[in-house]
Coordinates of C-alpha atoms in Angstrom, one line a residue:
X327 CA 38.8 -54.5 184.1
X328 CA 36.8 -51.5 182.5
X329 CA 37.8 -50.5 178.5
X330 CA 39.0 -47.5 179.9
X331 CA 40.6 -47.5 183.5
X332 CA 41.0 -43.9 184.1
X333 CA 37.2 -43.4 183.6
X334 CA 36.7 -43.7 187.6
X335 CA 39.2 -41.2 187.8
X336 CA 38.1 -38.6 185.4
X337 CA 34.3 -38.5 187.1
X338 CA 35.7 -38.3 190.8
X339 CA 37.9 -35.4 189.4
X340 CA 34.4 -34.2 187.6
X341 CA 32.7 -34.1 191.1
X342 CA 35.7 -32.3 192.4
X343 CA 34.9 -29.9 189.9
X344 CA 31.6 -29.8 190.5
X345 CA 31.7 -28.9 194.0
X346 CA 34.4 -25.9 193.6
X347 CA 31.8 -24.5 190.9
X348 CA 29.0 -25.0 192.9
X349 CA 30.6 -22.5 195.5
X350 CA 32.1 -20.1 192.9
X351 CA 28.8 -19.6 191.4
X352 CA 27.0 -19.2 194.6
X353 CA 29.4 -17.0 195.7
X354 CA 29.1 -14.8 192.8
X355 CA 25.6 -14.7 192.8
X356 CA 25.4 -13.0 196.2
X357 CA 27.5 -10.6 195.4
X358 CA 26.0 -9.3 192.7
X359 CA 22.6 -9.6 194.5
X360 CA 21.0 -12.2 191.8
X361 CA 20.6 -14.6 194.8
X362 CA 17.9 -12.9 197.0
X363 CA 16.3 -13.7 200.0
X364 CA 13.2 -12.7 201.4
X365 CA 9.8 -13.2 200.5
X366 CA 8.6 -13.9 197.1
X367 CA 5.6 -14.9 194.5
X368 CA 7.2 -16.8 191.8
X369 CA 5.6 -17.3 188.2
X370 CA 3.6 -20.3 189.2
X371 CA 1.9 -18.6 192.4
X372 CA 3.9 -20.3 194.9
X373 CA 5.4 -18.0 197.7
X374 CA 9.3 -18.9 198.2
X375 CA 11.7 -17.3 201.0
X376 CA 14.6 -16.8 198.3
X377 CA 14.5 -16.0 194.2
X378 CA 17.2 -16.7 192.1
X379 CA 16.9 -13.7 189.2
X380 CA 19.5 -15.0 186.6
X381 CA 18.5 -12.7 184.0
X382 CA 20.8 -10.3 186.9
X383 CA 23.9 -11.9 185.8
X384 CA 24.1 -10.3 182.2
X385 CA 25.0 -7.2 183.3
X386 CA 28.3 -9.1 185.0
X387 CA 30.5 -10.4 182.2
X388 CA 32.2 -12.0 184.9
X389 CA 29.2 -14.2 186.1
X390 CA 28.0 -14.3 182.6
X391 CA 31.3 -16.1 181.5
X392 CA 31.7 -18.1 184.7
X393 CA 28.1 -19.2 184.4
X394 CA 28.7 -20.3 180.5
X395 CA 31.9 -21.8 181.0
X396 CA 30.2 -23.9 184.1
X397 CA 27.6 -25.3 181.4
X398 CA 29.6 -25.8 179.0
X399 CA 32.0 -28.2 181.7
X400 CA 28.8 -30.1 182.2
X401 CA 27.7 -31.1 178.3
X402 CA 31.6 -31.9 178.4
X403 CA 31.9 -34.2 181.0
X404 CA 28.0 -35.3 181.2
X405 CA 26.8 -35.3 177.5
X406 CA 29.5 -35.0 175.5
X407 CA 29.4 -33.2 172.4
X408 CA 29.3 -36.4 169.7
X409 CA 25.4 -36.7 171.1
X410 CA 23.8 -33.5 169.8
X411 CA 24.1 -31.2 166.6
X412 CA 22.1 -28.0 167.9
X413 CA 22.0 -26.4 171.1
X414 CA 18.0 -24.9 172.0
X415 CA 17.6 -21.7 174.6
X416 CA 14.7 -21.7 176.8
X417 CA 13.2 -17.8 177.1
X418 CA 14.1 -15.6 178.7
X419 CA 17.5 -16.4 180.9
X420 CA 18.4 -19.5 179.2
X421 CA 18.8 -17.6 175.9
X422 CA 21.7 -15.5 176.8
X423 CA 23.7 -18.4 178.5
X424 CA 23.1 -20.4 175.1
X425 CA 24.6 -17.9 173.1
X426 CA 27.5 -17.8 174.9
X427 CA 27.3 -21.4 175.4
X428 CA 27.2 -22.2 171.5
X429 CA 29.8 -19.3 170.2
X430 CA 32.3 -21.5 173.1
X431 CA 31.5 -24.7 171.7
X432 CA 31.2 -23.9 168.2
X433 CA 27.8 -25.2 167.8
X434 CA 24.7 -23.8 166.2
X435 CA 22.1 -22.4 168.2
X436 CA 18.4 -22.3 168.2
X437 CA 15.4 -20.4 170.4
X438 CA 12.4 -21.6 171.4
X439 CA 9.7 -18.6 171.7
X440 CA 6.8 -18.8 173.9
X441 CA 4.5 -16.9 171.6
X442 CA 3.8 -18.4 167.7
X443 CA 5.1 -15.9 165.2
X444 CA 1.7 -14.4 163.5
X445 CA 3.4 -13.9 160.5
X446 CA 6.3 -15.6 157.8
X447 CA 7.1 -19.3 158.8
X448 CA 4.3 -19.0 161.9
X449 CA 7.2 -21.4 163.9
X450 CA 7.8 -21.5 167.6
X451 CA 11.9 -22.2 167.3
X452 CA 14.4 -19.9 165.7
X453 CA 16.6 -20.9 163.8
X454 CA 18.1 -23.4 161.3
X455 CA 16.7 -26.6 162.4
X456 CA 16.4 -29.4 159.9
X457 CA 14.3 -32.9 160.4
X458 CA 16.0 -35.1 162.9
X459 CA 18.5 -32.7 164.6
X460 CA 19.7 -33.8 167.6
X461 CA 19.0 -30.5 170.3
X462 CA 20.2 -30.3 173.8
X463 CA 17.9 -27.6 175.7
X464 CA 19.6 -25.2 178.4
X465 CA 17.8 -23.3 180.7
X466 CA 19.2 -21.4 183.5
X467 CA 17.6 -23.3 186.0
X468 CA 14.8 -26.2 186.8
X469 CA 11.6 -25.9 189.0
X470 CA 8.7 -27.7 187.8
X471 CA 10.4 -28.5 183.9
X472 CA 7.3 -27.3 182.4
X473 CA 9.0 -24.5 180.6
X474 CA 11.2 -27.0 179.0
X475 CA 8.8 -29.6 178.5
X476 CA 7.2 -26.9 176.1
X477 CA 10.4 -25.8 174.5
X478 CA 11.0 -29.7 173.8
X479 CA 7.4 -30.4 172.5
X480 CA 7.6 -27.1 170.3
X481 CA 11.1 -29.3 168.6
X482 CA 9.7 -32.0 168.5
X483 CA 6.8 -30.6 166.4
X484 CA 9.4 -28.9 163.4
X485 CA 11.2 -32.7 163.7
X486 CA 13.7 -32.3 166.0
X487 CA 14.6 -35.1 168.9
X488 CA 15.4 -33.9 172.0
X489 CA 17.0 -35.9 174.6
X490 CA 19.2 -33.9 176.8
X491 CA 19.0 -31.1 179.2
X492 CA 21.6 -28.5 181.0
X493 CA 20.8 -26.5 183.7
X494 CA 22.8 -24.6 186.0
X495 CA 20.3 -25.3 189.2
X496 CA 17.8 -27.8 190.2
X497 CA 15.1 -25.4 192.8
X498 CA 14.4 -29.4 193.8
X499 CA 10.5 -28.9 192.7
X500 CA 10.2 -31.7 190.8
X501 CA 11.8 -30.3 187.3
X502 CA 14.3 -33.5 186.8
X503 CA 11.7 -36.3 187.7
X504 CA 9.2 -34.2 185.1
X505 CA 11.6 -34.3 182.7
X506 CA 12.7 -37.6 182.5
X507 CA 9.4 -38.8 182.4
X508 CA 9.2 -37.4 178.9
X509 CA 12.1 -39.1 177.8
X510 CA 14.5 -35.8 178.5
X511 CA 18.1 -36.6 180.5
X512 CA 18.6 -33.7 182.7
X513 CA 22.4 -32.6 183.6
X514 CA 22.2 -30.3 186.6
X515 CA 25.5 -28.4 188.0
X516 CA 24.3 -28.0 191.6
X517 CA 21.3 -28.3 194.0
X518 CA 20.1 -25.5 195.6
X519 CA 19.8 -27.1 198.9
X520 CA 24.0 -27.5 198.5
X521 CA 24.4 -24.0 197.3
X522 CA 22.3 -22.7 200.6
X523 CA 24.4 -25.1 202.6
X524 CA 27.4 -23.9 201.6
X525 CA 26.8 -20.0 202.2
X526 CA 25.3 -20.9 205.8
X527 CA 28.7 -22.6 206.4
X528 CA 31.0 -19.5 205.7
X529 CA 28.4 -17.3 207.2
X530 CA 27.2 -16.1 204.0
X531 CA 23.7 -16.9 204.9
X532 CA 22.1 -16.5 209.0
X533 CA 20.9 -19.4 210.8
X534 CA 18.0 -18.6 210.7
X535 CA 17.6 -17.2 207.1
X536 CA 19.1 -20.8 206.5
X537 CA 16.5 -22.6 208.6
X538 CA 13.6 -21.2 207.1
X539 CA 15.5 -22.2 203.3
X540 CA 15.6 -25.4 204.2
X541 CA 12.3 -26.5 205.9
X542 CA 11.0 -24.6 202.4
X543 CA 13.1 -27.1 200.2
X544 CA 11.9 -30.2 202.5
X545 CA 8.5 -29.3 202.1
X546 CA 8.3 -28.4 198.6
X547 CA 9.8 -31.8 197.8
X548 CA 7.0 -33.7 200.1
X549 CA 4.4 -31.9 197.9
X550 CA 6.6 -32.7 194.3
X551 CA 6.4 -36.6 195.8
X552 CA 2.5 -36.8 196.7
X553 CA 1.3 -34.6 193.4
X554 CA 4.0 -37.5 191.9
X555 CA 2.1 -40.4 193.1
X556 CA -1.1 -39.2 192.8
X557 CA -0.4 -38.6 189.1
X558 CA 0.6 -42.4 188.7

C-alpha cells in the first residue's frame, strides 16, 4: 500500500482540473482575440495557420489573473514549492505572468534579459540571486525551448541551478523534449492540439480552420522527430 493512499486521488482530481482550465483559458483567449487564426511568420521563420499573442492578455486582468492563478495550480500540484527558492521570467510575456505569479506565492522573483547590461553589474538576470538558488523558469508558452534554454544557461552562469519549468502551452515543436535534454523538468498546463480540439467541438473553431490546425501540428511534430534523430 502506498505511504500516502489518497495520492491517486489527489492527481486524478489534478487532471480534472487540468482539463476544465485547459477550456477556460482557451476560451478566454478567443474572446479576447489573443488566440488568432490565419496565416502567420513566427520569430523563427516558420509560417503557422494560428499565433497565440499572450502579451494580449495584460490588458485583461481577468485572463491575466486566470492565466497566473493556472500556473501557479501547476508548481502546486506538479513541483511543489519546497523544490525551488526563486522564481525566473523569460522576456517578454513570461515576465508579467511571473510577477503575478511570485507576489501569489510569496516568492522572490528574478528576470532574465536577452541583451547584457553594458553598464553596472554587466549581468543578464535581474535580481537578487545568490550562488546555488534553486530557480524555476516560467514562460508563457513552449515552441522550440530555445528561449529558455538561454534564460537557464544565463542562471546557471551567476550560480544558479535550474531544474524546473512552467509553461502555460506546449505549441508541440519540440520545446519539452529540448528541455529535458538539458536537465530542465518541464510542467505544461495544456497542449495546443487539446485546446484546438476542444473549440472545434463547441463550434468555436470551423472544420476546416480545425483541419488545416491539425495537419500543421502533425507535421511540425514529424519534422521536431527527424531533426531529433538526426541530432543523436
Amino acid at each position: 500500500m502506498p505511504d500516502n493512499p489518497y495520492e491517486e486521488i489527489r492527481e486524478l482530481i489534478w487532471q480534472a482540473e487540468k482539463k476544465y482550465l485547459t477550456k477556460k483559458i482557451a476560451f478566454e483567449l478567443v474572446l479576447n482575440d489573443t488566440l488568432k487564426i490565419g496565416d502567420f511568420t513566427l520569430f523563427s521563420g516558420k509560417k503557422s495557420p494560428y499565433y497565440v499573442d499572450l502579451r494580449q492578455a495584460i490588458s485583461d486582468p481577468t485572463t491575466m489573473a486566470l492565466i497566473a492563478d493556472s500556473l501557479a495550480r501547476i508548481i502546486d500540484n506538479e513541483v511543489g514549492r519546497d523544490k525551488f527558492d526563486k522564481i525566473l521570467g523569460v522576456p517578454t510575456a513570461g515576465v508579467p505572468f511571473t510577477t503575478i505569479v511570485c507576489q501569489k506565492l510569496s516568492v522572490p522573483m528574478l528576470y532574465y534579459r536577452k541583451e547584457r547590461k553594458q553598464h553596472g553589474a554587466r549581468k543578464k538576470i535581474e535580481g537578487r540571486m545568490e550562488i546555488n538558488d534553486r530557480i524555476l523558469i516560467i514562460d508563457d508558452l513552449i515552441t522550440t525551448g530555445k528561449s529558455v534554454i538561454q534564460a537557464a544557461e544565463a542562471a546557471r552562469e551567476q550560480g544558479g541551478q535550474v531544474a524546473e519549468l512552467v509553461v502555460l502551452l506546449d505549441r508541440e515543436q519540440g520545446g519539452p523534449e529540448t528541455v529535458r535534454a538539458n536537465n530542465i523538468r518541464p510542467h505544461v498546463l495544456f497542449k495546443v492540439s487539446d485546446a484546438f480540439k476542444w473549440l472545434n467541438e463547441v463550434n468555436m473553431l470551423s472544420d476546416d480552420a480545425y483541419s488545416v490546425i491539425r495537419d500543421y501540428i502533425q507535421r511540425e511534430k514529424k519534422t521536431d522527430r527527424l531533426n531529433y534523430n538526426s541530432n543523436i
